Coordinates of N, CA and C and ligand atoms in Angstrom, one line a residue:
X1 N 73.4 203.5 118.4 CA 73.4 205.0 118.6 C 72.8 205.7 117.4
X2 N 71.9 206.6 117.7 CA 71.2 207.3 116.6 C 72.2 208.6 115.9
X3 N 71.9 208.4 114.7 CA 72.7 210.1 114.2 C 71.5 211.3 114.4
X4 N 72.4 212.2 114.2 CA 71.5 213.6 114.5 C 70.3 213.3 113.6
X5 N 70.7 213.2 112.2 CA 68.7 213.0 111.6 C 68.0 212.0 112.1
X6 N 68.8 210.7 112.9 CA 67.7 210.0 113.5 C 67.1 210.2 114.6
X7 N 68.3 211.3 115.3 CA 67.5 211.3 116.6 C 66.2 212.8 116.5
X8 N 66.4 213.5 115.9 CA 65.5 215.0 115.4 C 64.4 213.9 114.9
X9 N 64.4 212.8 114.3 CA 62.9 212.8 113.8 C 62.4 211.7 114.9
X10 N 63.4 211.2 115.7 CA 62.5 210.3 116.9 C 61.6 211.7 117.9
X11 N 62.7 212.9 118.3 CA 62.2 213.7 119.2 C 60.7 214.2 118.4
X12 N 60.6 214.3 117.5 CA 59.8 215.3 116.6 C 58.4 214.2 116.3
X13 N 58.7 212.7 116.3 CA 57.8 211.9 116.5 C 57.0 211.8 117.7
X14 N 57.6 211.9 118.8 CA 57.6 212.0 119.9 C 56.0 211.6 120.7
X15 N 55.6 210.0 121.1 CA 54.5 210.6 121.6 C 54.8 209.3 123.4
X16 N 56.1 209.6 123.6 CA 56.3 208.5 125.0 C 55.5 209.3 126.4
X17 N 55.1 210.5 126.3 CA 54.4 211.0 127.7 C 53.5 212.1 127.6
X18 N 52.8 212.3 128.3 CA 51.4 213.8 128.2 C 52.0 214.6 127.5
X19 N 53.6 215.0 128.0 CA 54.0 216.5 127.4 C 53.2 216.7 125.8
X20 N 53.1 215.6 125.1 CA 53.6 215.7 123.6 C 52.1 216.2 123.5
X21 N 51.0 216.3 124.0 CA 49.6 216.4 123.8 C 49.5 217.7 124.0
X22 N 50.3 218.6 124.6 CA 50.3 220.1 124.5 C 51.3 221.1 124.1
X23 N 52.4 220.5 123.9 CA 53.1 220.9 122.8 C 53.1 221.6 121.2
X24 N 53.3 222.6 121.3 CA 53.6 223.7 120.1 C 54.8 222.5 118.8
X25 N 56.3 223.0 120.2 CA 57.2 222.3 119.2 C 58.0 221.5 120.3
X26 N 58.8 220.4 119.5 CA 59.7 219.9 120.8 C 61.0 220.7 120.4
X27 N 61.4 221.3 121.7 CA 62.5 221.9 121.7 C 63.8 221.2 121.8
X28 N 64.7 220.5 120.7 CA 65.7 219.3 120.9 C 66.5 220.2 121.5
X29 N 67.4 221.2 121.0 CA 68.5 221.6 121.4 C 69.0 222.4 120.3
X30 N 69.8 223.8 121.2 CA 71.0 224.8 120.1 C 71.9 224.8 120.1
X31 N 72.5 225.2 118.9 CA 74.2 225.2 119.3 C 75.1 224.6 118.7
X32 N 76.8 224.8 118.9 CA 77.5 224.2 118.2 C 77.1 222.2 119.0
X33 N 77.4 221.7 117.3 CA 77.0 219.7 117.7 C 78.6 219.4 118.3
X34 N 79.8 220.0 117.9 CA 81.3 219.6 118.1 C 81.5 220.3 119.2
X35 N 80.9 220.8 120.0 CA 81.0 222.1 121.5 C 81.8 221.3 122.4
X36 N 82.4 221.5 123.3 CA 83.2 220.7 124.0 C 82.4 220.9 125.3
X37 N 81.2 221.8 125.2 CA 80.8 222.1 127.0 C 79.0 221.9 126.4
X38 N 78.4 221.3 127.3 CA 77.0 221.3 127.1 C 76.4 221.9 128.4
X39 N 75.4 223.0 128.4 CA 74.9 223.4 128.6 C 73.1 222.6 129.6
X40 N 72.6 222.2 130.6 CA 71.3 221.7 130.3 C 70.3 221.9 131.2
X41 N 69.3 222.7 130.8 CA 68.2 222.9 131.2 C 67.4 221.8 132.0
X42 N 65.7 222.7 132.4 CA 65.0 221.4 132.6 C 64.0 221.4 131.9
X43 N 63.6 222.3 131.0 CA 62.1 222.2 130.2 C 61.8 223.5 129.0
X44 N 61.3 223.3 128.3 CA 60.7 224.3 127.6 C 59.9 225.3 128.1
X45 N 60.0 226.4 128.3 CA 58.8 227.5 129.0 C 57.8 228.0 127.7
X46 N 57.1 228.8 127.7 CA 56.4 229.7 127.0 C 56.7 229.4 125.3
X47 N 57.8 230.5 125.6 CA 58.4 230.8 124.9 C 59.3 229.8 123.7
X48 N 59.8 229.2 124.8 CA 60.9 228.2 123.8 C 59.7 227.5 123.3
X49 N 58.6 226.8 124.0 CA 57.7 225.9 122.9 C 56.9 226.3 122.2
X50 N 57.0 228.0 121.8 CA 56.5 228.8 120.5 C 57.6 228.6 119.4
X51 N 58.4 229.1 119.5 CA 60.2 229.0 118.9 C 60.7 227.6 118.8
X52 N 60.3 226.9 119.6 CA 61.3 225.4 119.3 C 63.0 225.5 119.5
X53 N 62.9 226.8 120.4 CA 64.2 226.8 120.5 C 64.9 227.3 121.9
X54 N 65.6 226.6 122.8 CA 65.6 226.5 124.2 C 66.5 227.8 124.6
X55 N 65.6 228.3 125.7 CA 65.9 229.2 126.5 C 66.2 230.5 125.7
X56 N 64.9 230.8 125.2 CA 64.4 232.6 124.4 C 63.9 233.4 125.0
X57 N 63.4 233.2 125.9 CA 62.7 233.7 127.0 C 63.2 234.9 128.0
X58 N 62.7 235.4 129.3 CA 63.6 236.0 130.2 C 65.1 235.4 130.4
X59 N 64.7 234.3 130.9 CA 65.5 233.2 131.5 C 66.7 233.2 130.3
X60 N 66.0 232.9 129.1 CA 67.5 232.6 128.2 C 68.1 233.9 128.3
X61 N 68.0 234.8 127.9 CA 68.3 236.7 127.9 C 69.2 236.4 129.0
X62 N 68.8 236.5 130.1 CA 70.3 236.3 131.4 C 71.1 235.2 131.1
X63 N 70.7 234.1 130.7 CA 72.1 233.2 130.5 C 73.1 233.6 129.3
X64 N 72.1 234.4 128.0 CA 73.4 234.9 127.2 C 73.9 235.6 127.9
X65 N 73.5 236.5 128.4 CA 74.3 237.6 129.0 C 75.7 237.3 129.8
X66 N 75.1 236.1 130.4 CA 75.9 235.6 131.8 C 77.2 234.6 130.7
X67 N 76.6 234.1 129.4 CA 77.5 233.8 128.4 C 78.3 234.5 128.0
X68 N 77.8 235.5 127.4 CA 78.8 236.6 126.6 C 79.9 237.2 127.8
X69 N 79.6 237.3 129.2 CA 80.5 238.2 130.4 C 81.8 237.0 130.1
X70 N 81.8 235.4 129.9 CA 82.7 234.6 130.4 C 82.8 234.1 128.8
X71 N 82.6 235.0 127.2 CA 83.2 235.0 126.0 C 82.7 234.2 125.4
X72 N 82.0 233.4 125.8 CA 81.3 232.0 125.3 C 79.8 232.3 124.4
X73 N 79.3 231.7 123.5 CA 78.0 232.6 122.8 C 77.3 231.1 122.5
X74 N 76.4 230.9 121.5 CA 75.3 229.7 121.1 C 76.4 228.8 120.2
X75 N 77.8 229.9 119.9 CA 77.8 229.4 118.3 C 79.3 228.3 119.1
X76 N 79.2 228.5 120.8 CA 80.6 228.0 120.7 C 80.2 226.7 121.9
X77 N 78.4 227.1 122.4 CA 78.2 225.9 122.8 C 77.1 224.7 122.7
X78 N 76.5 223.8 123.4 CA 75.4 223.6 123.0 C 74.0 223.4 124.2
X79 N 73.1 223.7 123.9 CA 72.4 224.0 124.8 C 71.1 222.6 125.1
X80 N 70.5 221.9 126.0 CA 69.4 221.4 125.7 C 68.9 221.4 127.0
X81 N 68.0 220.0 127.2 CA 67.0 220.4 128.4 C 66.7 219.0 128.3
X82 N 66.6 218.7 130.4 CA 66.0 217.5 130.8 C 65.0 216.8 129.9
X83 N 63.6 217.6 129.5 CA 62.8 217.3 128.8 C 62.9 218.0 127.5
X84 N 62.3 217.7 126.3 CA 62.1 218.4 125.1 C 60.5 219.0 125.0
X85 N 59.9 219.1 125.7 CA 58.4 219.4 125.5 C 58.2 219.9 127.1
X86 N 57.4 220.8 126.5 CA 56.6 222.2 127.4 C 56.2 221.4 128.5
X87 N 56.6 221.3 130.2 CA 55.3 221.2 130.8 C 54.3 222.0 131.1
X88 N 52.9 221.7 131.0 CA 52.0 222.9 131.1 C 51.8 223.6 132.1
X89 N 51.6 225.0 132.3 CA 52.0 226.1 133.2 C 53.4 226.2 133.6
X90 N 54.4 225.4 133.0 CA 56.2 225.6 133.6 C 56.1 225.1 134.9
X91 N 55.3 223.9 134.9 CA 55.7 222.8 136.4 C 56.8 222.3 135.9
X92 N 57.1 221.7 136.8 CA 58.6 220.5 137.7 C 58.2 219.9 136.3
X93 N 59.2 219.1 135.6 CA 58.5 218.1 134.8 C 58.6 217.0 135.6
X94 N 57.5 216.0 135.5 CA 57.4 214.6 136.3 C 58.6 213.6 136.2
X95 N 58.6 213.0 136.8 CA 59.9 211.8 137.1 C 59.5 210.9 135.7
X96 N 58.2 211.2 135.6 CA 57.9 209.9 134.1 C 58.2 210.7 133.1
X97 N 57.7 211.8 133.1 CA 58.0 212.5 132.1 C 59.4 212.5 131.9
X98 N 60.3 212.6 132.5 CA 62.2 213.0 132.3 C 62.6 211.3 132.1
X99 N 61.7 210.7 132.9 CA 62.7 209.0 132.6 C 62.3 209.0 131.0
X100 N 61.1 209.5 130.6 CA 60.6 208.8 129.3 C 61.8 210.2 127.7
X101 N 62.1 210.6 128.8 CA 62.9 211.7 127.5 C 64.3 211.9 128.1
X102 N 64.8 211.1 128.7 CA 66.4 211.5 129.2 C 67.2 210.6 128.0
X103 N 66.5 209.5 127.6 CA 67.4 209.0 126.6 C 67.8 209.9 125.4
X104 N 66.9 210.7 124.9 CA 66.8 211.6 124.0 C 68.7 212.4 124.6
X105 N 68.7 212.7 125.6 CA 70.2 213.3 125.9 C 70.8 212.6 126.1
X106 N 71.0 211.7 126.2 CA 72.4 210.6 126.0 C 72.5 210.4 125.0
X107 N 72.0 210.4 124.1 CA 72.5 210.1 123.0 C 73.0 211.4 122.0
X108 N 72.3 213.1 122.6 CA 72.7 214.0 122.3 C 74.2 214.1 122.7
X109 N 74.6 213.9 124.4 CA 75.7 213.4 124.6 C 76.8 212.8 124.2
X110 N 76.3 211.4 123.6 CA 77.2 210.5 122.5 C 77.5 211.3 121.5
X111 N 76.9 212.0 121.3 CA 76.8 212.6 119.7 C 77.7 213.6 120.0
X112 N 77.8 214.6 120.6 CA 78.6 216.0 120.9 C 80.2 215.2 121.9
X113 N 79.7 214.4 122.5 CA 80.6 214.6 123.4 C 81.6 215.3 124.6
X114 N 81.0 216.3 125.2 CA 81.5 217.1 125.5 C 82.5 217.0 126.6
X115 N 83.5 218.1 127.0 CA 84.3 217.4 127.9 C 83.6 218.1 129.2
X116 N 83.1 219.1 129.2 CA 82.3 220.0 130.4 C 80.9 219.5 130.3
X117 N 79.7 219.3 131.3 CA 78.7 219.6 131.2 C 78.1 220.5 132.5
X118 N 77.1 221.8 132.2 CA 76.7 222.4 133.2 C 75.3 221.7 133.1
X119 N 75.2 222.0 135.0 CA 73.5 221.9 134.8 C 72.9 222.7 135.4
X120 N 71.6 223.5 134.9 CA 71.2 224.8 134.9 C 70.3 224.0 136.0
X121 N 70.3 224.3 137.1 CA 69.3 224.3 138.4 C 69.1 222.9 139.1
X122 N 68.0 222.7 139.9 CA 68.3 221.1 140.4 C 67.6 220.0 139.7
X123 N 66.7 220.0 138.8 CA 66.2 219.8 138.0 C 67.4 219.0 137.2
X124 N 68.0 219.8 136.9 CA 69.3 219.2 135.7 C 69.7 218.4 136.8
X125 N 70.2 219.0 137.7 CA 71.3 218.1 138.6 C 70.9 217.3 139.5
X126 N 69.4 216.9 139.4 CA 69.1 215.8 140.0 C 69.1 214.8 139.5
X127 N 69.2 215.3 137.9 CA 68.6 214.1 136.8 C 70.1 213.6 135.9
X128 N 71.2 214.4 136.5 CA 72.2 214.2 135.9 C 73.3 213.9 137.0
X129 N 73.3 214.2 138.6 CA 74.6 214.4 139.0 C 74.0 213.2 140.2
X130 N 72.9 213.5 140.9 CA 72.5 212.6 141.7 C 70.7 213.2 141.9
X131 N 69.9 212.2 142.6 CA 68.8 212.5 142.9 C 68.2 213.3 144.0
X132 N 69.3 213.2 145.0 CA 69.2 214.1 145.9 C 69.9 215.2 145.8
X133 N 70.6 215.8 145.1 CA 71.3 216.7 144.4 C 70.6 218.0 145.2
X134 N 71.3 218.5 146.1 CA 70.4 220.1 146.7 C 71.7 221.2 146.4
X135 N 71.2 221.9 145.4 CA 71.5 223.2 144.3 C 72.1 224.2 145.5
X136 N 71.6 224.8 146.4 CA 72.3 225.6 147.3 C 73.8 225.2 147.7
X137 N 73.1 223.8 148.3 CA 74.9 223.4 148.8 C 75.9 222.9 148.3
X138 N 75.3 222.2 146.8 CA 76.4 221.8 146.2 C 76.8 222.5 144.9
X139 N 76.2 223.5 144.7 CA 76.7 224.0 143.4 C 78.2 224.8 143.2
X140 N 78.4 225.0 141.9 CA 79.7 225.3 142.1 C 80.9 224.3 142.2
X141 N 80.6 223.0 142.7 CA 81.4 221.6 142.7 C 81.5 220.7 141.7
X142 N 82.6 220.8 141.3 CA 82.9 220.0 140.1 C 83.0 218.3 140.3
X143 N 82.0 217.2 139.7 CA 82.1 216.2 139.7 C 83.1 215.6 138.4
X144 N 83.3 214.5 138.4 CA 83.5 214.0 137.1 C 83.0 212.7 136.6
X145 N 82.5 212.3 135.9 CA 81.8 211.2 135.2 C 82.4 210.9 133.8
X146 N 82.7 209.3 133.5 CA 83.3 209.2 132.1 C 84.2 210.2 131.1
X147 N 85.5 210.4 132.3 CA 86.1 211.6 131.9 C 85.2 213.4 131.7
X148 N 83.9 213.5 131.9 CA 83.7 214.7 131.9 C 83.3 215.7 132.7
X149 N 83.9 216.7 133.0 CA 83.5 217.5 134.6 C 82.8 217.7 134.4
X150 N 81.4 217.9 135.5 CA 80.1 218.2 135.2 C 79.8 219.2 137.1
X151 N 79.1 220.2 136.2 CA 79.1 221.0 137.3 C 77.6 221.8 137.7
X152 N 76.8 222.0 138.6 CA 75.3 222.5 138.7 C 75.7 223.7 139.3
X153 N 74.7 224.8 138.6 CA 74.6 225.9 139.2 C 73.3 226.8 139.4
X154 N 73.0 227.5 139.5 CA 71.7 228.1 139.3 C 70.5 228.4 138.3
X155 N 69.8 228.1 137.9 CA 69.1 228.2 137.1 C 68.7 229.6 136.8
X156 N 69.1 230.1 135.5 CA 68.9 231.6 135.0 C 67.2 232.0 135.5
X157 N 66.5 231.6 136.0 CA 65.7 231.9 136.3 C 65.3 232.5 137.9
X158 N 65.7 231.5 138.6 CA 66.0 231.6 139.9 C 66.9 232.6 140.2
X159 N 67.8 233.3 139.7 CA 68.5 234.0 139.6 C 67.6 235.9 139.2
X160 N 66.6 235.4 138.3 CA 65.8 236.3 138.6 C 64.8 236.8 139.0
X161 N 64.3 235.8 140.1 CA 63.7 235.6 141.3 C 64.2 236.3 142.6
X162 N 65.2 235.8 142.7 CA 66.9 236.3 143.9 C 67.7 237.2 143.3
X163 N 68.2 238.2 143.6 CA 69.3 239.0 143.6 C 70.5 238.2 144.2
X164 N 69.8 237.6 145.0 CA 71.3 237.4 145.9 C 71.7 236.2 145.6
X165 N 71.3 235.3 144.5 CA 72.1 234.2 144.1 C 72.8 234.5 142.9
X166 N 72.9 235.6 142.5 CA 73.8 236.9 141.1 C 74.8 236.3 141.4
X167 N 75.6 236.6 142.8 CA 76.5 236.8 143.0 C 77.7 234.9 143.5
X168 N 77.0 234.4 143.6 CA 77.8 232.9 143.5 C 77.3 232.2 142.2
X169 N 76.2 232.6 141.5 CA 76.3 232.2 140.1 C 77.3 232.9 139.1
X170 N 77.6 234.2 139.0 CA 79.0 234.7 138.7 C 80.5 233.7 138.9
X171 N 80.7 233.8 140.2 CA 81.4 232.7 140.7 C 81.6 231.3 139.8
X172 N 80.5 230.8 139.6 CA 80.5 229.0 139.2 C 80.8 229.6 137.6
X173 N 80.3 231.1 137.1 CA 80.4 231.2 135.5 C 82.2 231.5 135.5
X174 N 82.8 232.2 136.1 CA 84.1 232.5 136.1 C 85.0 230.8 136.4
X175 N 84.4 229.7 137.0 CA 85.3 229.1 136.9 C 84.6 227.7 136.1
X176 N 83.4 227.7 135.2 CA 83.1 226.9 133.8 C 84.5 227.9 132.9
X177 N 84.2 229.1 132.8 CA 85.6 229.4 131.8 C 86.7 228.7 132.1
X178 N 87.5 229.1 133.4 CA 88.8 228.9 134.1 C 88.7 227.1 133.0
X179 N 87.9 226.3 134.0 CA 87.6 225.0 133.2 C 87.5 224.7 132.1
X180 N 87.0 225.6 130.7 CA 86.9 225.4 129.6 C 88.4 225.2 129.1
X181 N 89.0 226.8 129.3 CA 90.4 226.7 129.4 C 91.4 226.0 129.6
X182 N 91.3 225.3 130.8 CA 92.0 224.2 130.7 C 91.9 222.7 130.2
X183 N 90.4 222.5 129.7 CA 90.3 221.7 128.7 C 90.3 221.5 127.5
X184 N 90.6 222.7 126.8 CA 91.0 223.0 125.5 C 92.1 222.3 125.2
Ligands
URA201 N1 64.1 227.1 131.2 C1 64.7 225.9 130.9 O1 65.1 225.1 131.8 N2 64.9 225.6 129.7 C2 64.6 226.4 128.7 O2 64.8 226.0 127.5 C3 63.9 227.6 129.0 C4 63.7 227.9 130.3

């Protein structure tokens, strides 16, 4: 198992797939390392692979927001993403692309350990909960894996696409708290 300085300079070495050939920065991850809830994206947009720092963008803007409604802020969680590197124009990242960088999060995983983990859209929750994982009908449902509930919800983005998924992504944020709470 790698420590945090070994895994920051494996990500930052980084050349296992295309992404790394158009890459600004690799965006590892923000946030408390001791967080009890992880947060996970699917890619770097624009923005975060100007910054090197995930979810700065429109998209991040609503998830603080949607953090701060349910108390929670950067400093109390941790944030990262299926892949660490931009796909170009904010495509899907490829299946080679995420097999060649998911180890990169398990071992962020091992390292934090968290007792929650969310996953921000189907993207996360295909690559984390199951492969067929369809975001409309299962989100909101708490799994559990190696003692940690793990739960998919809408991707801050898609959310600002839809109006009308506002309102059961509220929902899944009111009961990640309820859940924090009782895992404290
Ligand atoms: N969308 C994501 O999935 N991750 C980011 O870091 C930014 C936007």
């Amino acid at each position: 198992m790698y420590t945090w300085e070994e895994l920051e300079e494996k990500c930052l070495n980084c050349h296992k797939c295309r992404l790394c050939e158009t890459r600004n920065n690799v965006v590892i991850g923000v946030g408390n390392k001791n967080s009890d809830i992880l947060f996970i994206g699917e890619g770097p947009g624009e923005q975060e692979d100007l910054k090197g720092e995930p979810f700065v963008g429109p998209a991040g803007k609503l998830l603080d927001k949607m953090l701060g409604a349910i108390e929670l802020d950067r400093s109390k969680i941790y944030i990262a993403n299926i892949v660490k590197c931009r796909p170009p124009y904010n495509r899907d990242p490829a299946k080679d692309e995420q097999a060649a960088c998911i180890n990169f999060l398990r071992h962020q995983f091992l390292l934090i350990r968290p007792k929650i983990i969310v996953c921000l859209g189907r993207i996360a929750a295909q690559a984390i909960i199951s492969p067929d994982f369809r975001i409309t009908k299962s989100r909101g449902i708490w799994y559990n894996r190696k003692n940690c509930d793990i739960m998919a919800t809408y991707h801050p983005s898609a959310l600002l696409r839809d109006e009308n998924k506002k309102r059961p992504a509220w929902e899944d944020f009111k009961a990640i708290r309820k859940k924090y709470d009782e895992k404290l």
